[in-house]
GROMACS .gro file of C-alpha atoms in nm:
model
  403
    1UNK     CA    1   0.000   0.000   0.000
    2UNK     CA    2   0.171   0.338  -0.094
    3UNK     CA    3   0.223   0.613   0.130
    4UNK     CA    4   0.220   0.968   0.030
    5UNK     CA    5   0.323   1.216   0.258
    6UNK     CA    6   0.264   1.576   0.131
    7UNK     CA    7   0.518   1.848   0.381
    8UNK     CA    8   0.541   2.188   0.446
    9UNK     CA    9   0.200   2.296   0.313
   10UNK     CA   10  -0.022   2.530   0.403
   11UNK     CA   11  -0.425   2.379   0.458
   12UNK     CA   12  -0.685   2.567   0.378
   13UNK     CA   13  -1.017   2.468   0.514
   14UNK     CA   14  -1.319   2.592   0.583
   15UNK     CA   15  -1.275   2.727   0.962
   16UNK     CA   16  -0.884   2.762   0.914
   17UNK     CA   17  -0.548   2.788   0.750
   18UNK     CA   18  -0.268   2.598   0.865
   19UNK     CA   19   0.074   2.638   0.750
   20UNK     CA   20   0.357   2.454   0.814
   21UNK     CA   21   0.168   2.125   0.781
   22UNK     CA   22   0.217   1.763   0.632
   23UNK     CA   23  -0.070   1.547   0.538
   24UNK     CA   24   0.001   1.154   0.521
   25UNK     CA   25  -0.211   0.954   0.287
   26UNK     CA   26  -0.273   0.590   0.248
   27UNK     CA   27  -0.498   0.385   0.079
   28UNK     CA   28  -0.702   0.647  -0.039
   29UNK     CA   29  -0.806   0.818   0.269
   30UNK     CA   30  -0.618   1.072   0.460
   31UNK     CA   31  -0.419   0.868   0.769
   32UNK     CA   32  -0.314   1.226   0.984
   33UNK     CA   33  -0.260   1.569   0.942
   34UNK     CA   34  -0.043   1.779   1.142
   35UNK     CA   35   0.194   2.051   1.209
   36UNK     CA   36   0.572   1.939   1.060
   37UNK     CA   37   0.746   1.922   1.413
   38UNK     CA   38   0.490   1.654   1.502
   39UNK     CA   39   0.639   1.447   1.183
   40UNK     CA   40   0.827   1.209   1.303
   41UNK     CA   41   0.640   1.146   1.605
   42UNK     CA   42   0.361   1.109   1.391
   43UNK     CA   43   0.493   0.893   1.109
   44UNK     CA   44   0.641   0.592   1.160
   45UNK     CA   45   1.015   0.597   1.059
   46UNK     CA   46   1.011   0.310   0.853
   47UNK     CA   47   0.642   0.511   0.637
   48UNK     CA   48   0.887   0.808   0.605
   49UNK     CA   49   1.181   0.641   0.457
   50UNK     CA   50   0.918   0.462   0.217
   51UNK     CA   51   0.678   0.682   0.129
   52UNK     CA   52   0.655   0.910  -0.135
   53UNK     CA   53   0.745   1.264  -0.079
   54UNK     CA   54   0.552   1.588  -0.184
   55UNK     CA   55   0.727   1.916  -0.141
   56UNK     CA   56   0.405   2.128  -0.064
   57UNK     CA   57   0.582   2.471   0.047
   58UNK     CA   58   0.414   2.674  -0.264
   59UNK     CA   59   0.099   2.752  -0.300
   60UNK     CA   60  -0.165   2.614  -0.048
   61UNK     CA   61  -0.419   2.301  -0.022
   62UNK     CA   62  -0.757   2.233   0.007
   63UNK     CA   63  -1.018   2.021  -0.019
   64UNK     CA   64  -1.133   1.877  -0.331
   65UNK     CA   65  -1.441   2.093  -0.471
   66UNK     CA   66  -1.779   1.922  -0.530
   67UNK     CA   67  -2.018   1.986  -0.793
   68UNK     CA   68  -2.371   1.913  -0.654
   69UNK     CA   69  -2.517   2.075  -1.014
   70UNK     CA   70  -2.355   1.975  -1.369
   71UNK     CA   71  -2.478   1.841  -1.661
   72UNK     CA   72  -2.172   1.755  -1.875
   73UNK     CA   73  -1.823   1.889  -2.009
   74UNK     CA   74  -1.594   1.828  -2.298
   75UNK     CA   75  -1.833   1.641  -2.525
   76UNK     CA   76  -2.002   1.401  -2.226
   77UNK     CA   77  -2.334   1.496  -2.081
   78UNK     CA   78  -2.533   1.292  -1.776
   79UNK     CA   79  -2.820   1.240  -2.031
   80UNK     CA   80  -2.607   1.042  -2.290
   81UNK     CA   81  -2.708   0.765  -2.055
   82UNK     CA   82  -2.379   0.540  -2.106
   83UNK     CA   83  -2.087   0.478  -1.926
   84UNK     CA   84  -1.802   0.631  -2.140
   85UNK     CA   85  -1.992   0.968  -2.079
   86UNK     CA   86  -2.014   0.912  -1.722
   87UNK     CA   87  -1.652   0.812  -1.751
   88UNK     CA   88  -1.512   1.160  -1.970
   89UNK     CA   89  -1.676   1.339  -1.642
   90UNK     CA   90  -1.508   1.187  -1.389
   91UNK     CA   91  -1.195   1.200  -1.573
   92UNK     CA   92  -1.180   1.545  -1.687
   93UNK     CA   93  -1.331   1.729  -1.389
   94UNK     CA   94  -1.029   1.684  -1.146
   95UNK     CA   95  -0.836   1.960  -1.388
   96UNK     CA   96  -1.077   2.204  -1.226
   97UNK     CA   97  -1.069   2.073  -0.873
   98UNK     CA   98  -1.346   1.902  -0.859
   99UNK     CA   99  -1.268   1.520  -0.665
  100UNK     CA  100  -1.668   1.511  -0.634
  101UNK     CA  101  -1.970   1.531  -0.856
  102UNK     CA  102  -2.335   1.488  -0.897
  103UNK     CA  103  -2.454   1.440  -1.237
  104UNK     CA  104  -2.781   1.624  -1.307
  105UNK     CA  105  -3.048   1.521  -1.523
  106UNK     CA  106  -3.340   1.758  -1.726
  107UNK     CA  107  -3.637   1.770  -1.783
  108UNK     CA  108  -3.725   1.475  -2.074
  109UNK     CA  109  -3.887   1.156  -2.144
  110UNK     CA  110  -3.924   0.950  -1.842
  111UNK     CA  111  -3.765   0.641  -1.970
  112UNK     CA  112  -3.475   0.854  -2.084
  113UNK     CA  113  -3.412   0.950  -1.693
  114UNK     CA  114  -3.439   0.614  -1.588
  115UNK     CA  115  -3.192   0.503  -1.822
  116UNK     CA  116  -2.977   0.770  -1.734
  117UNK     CA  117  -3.010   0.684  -1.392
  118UNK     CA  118  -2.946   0.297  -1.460
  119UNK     CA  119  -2.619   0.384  -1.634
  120UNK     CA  120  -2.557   0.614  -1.334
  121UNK     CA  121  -2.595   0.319  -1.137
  122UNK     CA  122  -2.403   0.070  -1.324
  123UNK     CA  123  -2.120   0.301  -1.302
  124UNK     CA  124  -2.120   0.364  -0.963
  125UNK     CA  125  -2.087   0.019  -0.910
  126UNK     CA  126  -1.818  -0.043  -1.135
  127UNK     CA  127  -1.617   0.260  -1.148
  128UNK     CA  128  -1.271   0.225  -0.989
  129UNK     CA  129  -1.188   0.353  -0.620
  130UNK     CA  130  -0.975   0.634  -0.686
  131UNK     CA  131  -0.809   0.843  -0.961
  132UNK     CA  132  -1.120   1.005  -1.099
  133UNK     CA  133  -1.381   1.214  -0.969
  134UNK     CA  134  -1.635   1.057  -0.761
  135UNK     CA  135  -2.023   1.009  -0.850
  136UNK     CA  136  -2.175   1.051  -0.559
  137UNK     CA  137  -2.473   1.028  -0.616
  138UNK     CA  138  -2.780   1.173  -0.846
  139UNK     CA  139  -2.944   1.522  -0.896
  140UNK     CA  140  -3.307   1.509  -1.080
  141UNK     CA  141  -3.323   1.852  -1.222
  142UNK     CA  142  -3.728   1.845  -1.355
  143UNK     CA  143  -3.984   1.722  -1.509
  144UNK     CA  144  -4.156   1.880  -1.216
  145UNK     CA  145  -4.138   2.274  -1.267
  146UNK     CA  146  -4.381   2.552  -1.337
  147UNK     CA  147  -4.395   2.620  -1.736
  148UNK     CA  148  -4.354   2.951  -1.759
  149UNK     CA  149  -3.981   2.945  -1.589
  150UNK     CA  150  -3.881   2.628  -1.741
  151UNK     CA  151  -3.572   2.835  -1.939
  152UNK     CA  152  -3.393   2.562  -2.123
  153UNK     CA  153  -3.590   2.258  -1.951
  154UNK     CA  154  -3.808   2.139  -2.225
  155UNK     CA  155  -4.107   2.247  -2.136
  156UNK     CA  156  -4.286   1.941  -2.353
  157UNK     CA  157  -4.191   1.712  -2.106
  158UNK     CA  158  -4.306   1.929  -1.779
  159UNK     CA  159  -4.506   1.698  -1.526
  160UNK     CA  160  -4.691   1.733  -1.177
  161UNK     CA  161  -4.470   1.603  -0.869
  162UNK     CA  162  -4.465   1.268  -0.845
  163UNK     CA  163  -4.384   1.003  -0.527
  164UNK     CA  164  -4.453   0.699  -0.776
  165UNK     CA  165  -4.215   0.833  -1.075
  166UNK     CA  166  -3.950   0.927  -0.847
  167UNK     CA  167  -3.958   0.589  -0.660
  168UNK     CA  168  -3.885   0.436  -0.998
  169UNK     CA  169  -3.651   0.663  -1.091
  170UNK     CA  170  -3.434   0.631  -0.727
  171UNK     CA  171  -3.499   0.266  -0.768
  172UNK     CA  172  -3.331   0.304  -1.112
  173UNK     CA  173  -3.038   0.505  -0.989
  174UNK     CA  174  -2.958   0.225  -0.711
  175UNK     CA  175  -3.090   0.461  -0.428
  176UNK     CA  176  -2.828   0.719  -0.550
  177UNK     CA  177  -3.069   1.034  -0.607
  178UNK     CA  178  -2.920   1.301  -0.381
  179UNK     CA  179  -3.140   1.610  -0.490
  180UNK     CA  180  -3.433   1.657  -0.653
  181UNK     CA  181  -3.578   2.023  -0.811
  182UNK     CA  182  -3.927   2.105  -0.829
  183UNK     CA  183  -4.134   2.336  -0.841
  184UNK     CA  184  -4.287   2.371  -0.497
  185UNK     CA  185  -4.664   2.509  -0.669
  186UNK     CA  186  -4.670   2.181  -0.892
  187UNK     CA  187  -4.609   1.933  -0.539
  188UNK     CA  188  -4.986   1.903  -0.454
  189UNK     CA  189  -4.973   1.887  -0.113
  190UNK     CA  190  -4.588   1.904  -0.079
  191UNK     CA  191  -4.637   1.519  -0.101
  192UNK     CA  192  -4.324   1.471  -0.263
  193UNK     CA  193  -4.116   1.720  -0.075
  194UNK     CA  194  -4.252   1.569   0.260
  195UNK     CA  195  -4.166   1.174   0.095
  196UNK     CA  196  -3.771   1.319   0.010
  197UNK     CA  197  -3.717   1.459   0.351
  198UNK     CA  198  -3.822   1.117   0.514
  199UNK     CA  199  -3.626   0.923   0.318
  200UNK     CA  200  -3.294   1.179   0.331
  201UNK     CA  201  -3.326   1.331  -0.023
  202UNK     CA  202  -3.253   1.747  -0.070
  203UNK     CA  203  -3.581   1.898  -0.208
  204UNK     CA  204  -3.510   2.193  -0.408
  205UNK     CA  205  -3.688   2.488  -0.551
  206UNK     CA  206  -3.639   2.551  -0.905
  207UNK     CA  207  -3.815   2.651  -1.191
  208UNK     CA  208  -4.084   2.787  -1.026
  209UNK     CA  209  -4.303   3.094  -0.989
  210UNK     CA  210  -4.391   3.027  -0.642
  211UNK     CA  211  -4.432   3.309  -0.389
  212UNK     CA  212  -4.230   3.335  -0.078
  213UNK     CA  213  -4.501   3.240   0.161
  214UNK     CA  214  -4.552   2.938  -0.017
  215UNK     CA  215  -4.189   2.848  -0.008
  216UNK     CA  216  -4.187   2.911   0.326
  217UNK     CA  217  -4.456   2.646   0.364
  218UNK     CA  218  -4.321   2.435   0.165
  219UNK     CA  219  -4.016   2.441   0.427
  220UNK     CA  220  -4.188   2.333   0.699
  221UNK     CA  221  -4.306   1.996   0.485
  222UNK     CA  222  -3.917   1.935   0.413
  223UNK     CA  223  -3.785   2.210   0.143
  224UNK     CA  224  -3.413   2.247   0.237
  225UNK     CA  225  -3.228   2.432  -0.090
  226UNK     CA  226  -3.261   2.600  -0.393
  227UNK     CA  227  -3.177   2.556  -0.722
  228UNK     CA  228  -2.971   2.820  -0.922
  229UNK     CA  229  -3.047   3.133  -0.729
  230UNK     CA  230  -3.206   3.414  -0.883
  231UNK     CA  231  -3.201   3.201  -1.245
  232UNK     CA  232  -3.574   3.063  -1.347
  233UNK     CA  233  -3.762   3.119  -1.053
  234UNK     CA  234  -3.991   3.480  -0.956
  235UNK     CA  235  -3.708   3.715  -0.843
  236UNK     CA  236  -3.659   3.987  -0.609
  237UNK     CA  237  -4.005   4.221  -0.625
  238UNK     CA  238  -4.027   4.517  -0.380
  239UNK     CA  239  -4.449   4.420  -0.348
  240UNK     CA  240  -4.389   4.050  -0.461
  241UNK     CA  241  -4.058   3.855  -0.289
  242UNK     CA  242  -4.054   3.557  -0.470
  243UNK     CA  243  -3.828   3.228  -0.413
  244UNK     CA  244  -3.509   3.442  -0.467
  245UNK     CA  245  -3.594   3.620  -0.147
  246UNK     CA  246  -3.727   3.345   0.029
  247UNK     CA  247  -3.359   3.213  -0.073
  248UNK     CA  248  -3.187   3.512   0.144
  249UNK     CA  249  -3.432   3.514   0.412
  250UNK     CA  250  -3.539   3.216   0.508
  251UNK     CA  251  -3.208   3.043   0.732
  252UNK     CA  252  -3.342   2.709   0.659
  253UNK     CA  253  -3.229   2.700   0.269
  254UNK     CA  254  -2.910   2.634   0.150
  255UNK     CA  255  -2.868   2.805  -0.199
  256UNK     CA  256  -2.684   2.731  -0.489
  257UNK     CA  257  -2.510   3.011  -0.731
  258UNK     CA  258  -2.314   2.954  -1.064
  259UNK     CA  259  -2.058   3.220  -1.000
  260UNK     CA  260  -1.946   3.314  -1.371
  261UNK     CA  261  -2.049   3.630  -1.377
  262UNK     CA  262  -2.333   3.552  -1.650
  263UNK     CA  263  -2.570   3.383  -1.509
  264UNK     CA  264  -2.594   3.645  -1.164
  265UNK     CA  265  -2.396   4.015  -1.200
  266UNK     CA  266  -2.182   3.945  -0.957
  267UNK     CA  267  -2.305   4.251  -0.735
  268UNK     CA  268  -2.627   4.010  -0.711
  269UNK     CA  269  -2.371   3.767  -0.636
  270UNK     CA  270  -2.236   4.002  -0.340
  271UNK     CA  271  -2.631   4.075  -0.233
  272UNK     CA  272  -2.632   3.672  -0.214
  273UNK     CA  273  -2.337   3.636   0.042
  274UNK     CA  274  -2.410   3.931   0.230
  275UNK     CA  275  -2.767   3.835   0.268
  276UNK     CA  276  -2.753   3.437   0.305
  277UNK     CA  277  -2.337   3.395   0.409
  278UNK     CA  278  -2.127   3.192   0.353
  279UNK     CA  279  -2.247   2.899   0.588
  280UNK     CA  280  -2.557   2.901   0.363
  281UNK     CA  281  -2.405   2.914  -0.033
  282UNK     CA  282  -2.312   2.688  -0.284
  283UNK     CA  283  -2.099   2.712  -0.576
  284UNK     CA  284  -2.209   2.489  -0.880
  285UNK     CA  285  -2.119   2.529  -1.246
  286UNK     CA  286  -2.429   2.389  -1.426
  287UNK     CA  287  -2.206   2.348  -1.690
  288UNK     CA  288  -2.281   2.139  -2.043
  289UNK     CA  289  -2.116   1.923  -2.263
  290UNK     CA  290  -2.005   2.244  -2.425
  291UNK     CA  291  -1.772   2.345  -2.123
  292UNK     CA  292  -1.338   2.276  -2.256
  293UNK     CA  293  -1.499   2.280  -2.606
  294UNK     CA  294  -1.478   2.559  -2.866
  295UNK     CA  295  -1.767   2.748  -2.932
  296UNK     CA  296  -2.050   2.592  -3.161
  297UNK     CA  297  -2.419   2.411  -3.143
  298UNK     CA  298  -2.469   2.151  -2.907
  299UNK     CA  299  -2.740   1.929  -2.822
  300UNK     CA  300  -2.869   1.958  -2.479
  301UNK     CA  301  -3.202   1.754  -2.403
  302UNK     CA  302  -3.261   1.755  -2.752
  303UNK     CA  303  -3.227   2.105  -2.801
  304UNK     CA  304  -3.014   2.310  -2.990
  305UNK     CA  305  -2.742   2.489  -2.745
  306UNK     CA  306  -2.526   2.764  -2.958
  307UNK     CA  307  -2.209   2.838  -2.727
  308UNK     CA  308  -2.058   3.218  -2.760
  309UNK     CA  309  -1.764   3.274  -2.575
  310UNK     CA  310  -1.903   3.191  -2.177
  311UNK     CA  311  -2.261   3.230  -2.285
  312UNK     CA  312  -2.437   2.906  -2.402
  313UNK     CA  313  -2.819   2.992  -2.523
  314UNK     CA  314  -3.102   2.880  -2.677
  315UNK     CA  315  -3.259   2.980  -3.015
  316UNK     CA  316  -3.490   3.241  -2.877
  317UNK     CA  317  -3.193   3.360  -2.679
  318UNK     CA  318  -3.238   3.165  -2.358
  319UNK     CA  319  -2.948   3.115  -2.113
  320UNK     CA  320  -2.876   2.746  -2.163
  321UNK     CA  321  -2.643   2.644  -1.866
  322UNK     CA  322  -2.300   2.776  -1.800
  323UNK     CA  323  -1.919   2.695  -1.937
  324UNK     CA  324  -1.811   2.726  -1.586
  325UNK     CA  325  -1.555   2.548  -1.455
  326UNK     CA  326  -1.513   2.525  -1.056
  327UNK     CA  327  -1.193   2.641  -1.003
  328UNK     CA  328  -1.253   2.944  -1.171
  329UNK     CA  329  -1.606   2.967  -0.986
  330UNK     CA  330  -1.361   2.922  -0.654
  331UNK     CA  331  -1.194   3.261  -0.768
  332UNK     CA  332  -1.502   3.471  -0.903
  333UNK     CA  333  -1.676   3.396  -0.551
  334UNK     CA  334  -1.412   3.584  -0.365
  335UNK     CA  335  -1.347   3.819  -0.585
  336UNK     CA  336  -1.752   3.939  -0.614
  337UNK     CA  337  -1.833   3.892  -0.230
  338UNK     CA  338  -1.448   3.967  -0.090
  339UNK     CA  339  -1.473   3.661   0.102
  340UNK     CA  340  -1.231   3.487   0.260
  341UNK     CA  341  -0.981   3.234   0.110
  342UNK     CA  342  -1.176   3.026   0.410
  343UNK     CA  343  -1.538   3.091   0.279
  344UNK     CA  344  -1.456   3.014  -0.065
  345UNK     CA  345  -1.370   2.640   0.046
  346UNK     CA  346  -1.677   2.617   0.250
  347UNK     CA  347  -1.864   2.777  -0.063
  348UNK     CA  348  -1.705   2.541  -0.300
  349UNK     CA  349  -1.676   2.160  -0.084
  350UNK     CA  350  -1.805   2.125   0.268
  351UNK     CA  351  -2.132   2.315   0.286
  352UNK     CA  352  -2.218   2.078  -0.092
  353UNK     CA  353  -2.094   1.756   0.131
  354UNK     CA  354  -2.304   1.842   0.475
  355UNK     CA  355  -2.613   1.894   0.188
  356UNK     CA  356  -2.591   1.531   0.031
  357UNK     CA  357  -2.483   1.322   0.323
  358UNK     CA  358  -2.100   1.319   0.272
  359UNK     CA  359  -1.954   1.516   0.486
  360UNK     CA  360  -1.837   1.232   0.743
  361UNK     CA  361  -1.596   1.170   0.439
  362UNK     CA  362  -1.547   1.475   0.220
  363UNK     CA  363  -1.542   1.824   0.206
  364UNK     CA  364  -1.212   1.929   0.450
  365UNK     CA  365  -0.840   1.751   0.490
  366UNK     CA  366  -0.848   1.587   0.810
  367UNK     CA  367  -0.754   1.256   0.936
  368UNK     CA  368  -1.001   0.967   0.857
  369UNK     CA  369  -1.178   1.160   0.545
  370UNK     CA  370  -1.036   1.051   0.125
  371UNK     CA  371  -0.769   1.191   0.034
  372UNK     CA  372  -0.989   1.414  -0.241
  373UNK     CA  373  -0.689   1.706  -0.213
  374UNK     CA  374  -0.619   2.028  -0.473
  375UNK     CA  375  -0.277   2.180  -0.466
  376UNK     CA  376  -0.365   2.572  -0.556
  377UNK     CA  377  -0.037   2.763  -0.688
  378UNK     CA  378  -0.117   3.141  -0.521
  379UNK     CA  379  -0.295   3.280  -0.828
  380UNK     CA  380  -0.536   2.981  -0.728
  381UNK     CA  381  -0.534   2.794  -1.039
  382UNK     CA  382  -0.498   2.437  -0.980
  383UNK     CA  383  -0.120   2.264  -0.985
  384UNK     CA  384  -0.235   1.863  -0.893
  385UNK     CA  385  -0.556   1.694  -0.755
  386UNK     CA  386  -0.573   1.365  -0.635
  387UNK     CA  387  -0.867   1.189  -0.544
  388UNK     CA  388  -0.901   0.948  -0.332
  389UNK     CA  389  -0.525   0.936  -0.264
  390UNK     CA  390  -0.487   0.909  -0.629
  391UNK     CA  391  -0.305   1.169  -0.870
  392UNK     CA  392  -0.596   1.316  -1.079
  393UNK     CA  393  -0.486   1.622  -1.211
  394UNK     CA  394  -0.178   1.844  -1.281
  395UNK     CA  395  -0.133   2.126  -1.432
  396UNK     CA  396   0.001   2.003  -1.760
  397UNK     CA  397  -0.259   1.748  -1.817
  398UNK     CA  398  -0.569   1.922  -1.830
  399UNK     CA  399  -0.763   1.653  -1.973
  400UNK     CA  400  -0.689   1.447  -1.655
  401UNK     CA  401  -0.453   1.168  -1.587
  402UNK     CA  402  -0.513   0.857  -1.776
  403UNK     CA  403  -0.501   0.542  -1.555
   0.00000   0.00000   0.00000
């Protein structure tokens, strides 16, 4: 079993920055962290002389980012429902930081979700312990929204909430659905937002018109997040507060943001953090299979995506997505908000982990948790990743390290 001991590096995470450290992995998990003149009392002699050793005095480390919102990137999208698509996303994403991912869904047929989910499923099952990102789990983005904000969710396709069609579809996925989004108006009874919080599933608001009271009710039947602030849902109204302000208000939500600058002006991003903070946001990309590509038309749920420069959109000029990667989204966040080096890791890893039920393993370096680690250089771009104890990532292999 090899050891990797990474010294004299600084650790970023979300409550505190340590320098002067050295973090000892084995077997893909992280075996102790601590400050260098504990070392040798800490490592067994015999380890040290063995293992393989990191100089870590540039630049700083931190946890590997998780993507609780994407759709695809460099040609793959979750939709394609086959493994080799699956398998170009948890290959590529490292580059960017991320160690963990959910792949999300749209709104479409229902057999084409289940078989997405299936080959979700089969993956997960089969996909190899460490050296690529990490499925961990499922996000359902639709069928359940409101029409009239269902921006580049085919709105064909749109259905009421359903227990019975998402039982199928989590059966499909192996039990691996981590969040669903709905629109809260289109839950009759907040049936199925009630049935996800029993069985330890994130209900989401997205793609909705709902007002704030209503979201607010529909919190106290189980709503816990919300999709893509500010972006298809009834925004900020100085007579009408819709879900965005229900977002900023209410200190039961946690709140995703795609942080490129497009999707939000980043002053709205700023209103977000100063409103919410940072114990409460999310970074996500929503990116497509358009994101490391050049620009071009690109299918996404069957519809045609034309990519511009960091703008993806629709034929009728609808925001379709993002090209967002998340190490970049790790830099926008503190430079729109000023936030600390600190917040940006909670933004971008442990507050996604607590909100899917992995943050007993992921989302800060510290002994027992994987070894899902990003070496930052200090312009923060990303120099290596390894996930799961396994080198990922470097900064001269941006497509990801082939096995």
């Amino acid at each position: 079993m090899e050891d990797i001991i990474i010294h004299s590096a600084t650790i970023v995470n979300a409550d505190r920055t340590s320098p002067n450290q050295f973090i000892w992995i084995r077997g893909g998990a992280i075996r102790r962290t601590g400050s260098m003149d504990l070392l040798k009392q800490n490592v067994p002699e015999e380890i040290r002389l063995r293992a393989v050793m990191v100089d870590g005095s540039r630049g700083f480390f931190i946890p590997g980012m998780i993507d609780m919102h994407i759709h695809g990137v460099q040609g793959a999208d979750a939709m394609d429902g086959t493994a080799e698509a699956l398998e170009t996303m948890a290959r590529v994403l490292p580059a960017e930081g991320t160690t963990a991912f959910l792949p999300t869904t749209i709104t479409q047929k229902s057999e084409n979700i289940t078989r997405a989910l299936e080959k979700m499923a089969e993956y997960r099952a089969a996909a190899p312990e460490n050296g690529t990102a990490e499925i961990a789990g499922a996000h359902v983005e639709g069928p359940f929204f409101e029409p009239s904000k269902a921006g580049a969710q085919p709105a064909e396709f749109i259905v009421k909430a359903s227990v019975d069609l998402f039982e199928r579809w989590r059966q499909a996925s192996g039990n691996a659905v981590r969040i669903v989004s709905l629109a809260p108006e289109h839950d009759p009874g907040f049936a199925l937002t009630a049935h996800l919080q029993r069985i330890g599933v994130t209900a989401s608001a997205a793609h909705s018109n709902a007002s704030k009271a209503l979201v607010d009710e529909a919190v106290k039947k189980g709503l816990s997040h919300v999709t893509h602030l500010y972006n298809g849902m009834s925004g900020l109204h100085h007579r009408e507060p819709g879900i965005a302000a229900a977002a900023l208000l209410n200190p039961a939500l946690t709140v995703e943001i795609i942080a490129d600058g497009v999707h939000s002006h980043p002053d709205m991003v700023q209103l977000a953090y100063q409103a919410a903070g940072a114990n409460r946001l999310c970074v996500i990309t929503d990116s497509l299979r358009a994101k490391n590509l050049p620009d071009g038309v690109y299918d996404l749920g069957g519809q045609q995506v034309t990519v511009a420069g960091d703008k993806p959109y629709l034929p009728d000029g609808t925001i379709a997505g993002s090209m967002l990667a998340m190490d970049k989204g790790f830099r926008n966040i503190q430079a729109f908000t000023g936030c600390s080096r600190e917040e940006a890791v909670r933004m971008t890893s442990l507050n996604a982990a607590h909100e899917i039920g992995i943050a007993e393993r992921k989302g800060s370096i510290e002994a027992g948790k994987d070894a899902d680690i990003v070496w930052m250089d200090e312009s923060e771009h990303v120099q290596k990743v390894w996930c799961r104890g396994r080198l990922a990532a470097t900064a001269e292999q941006k497509g990801g390290v082939q096995p």
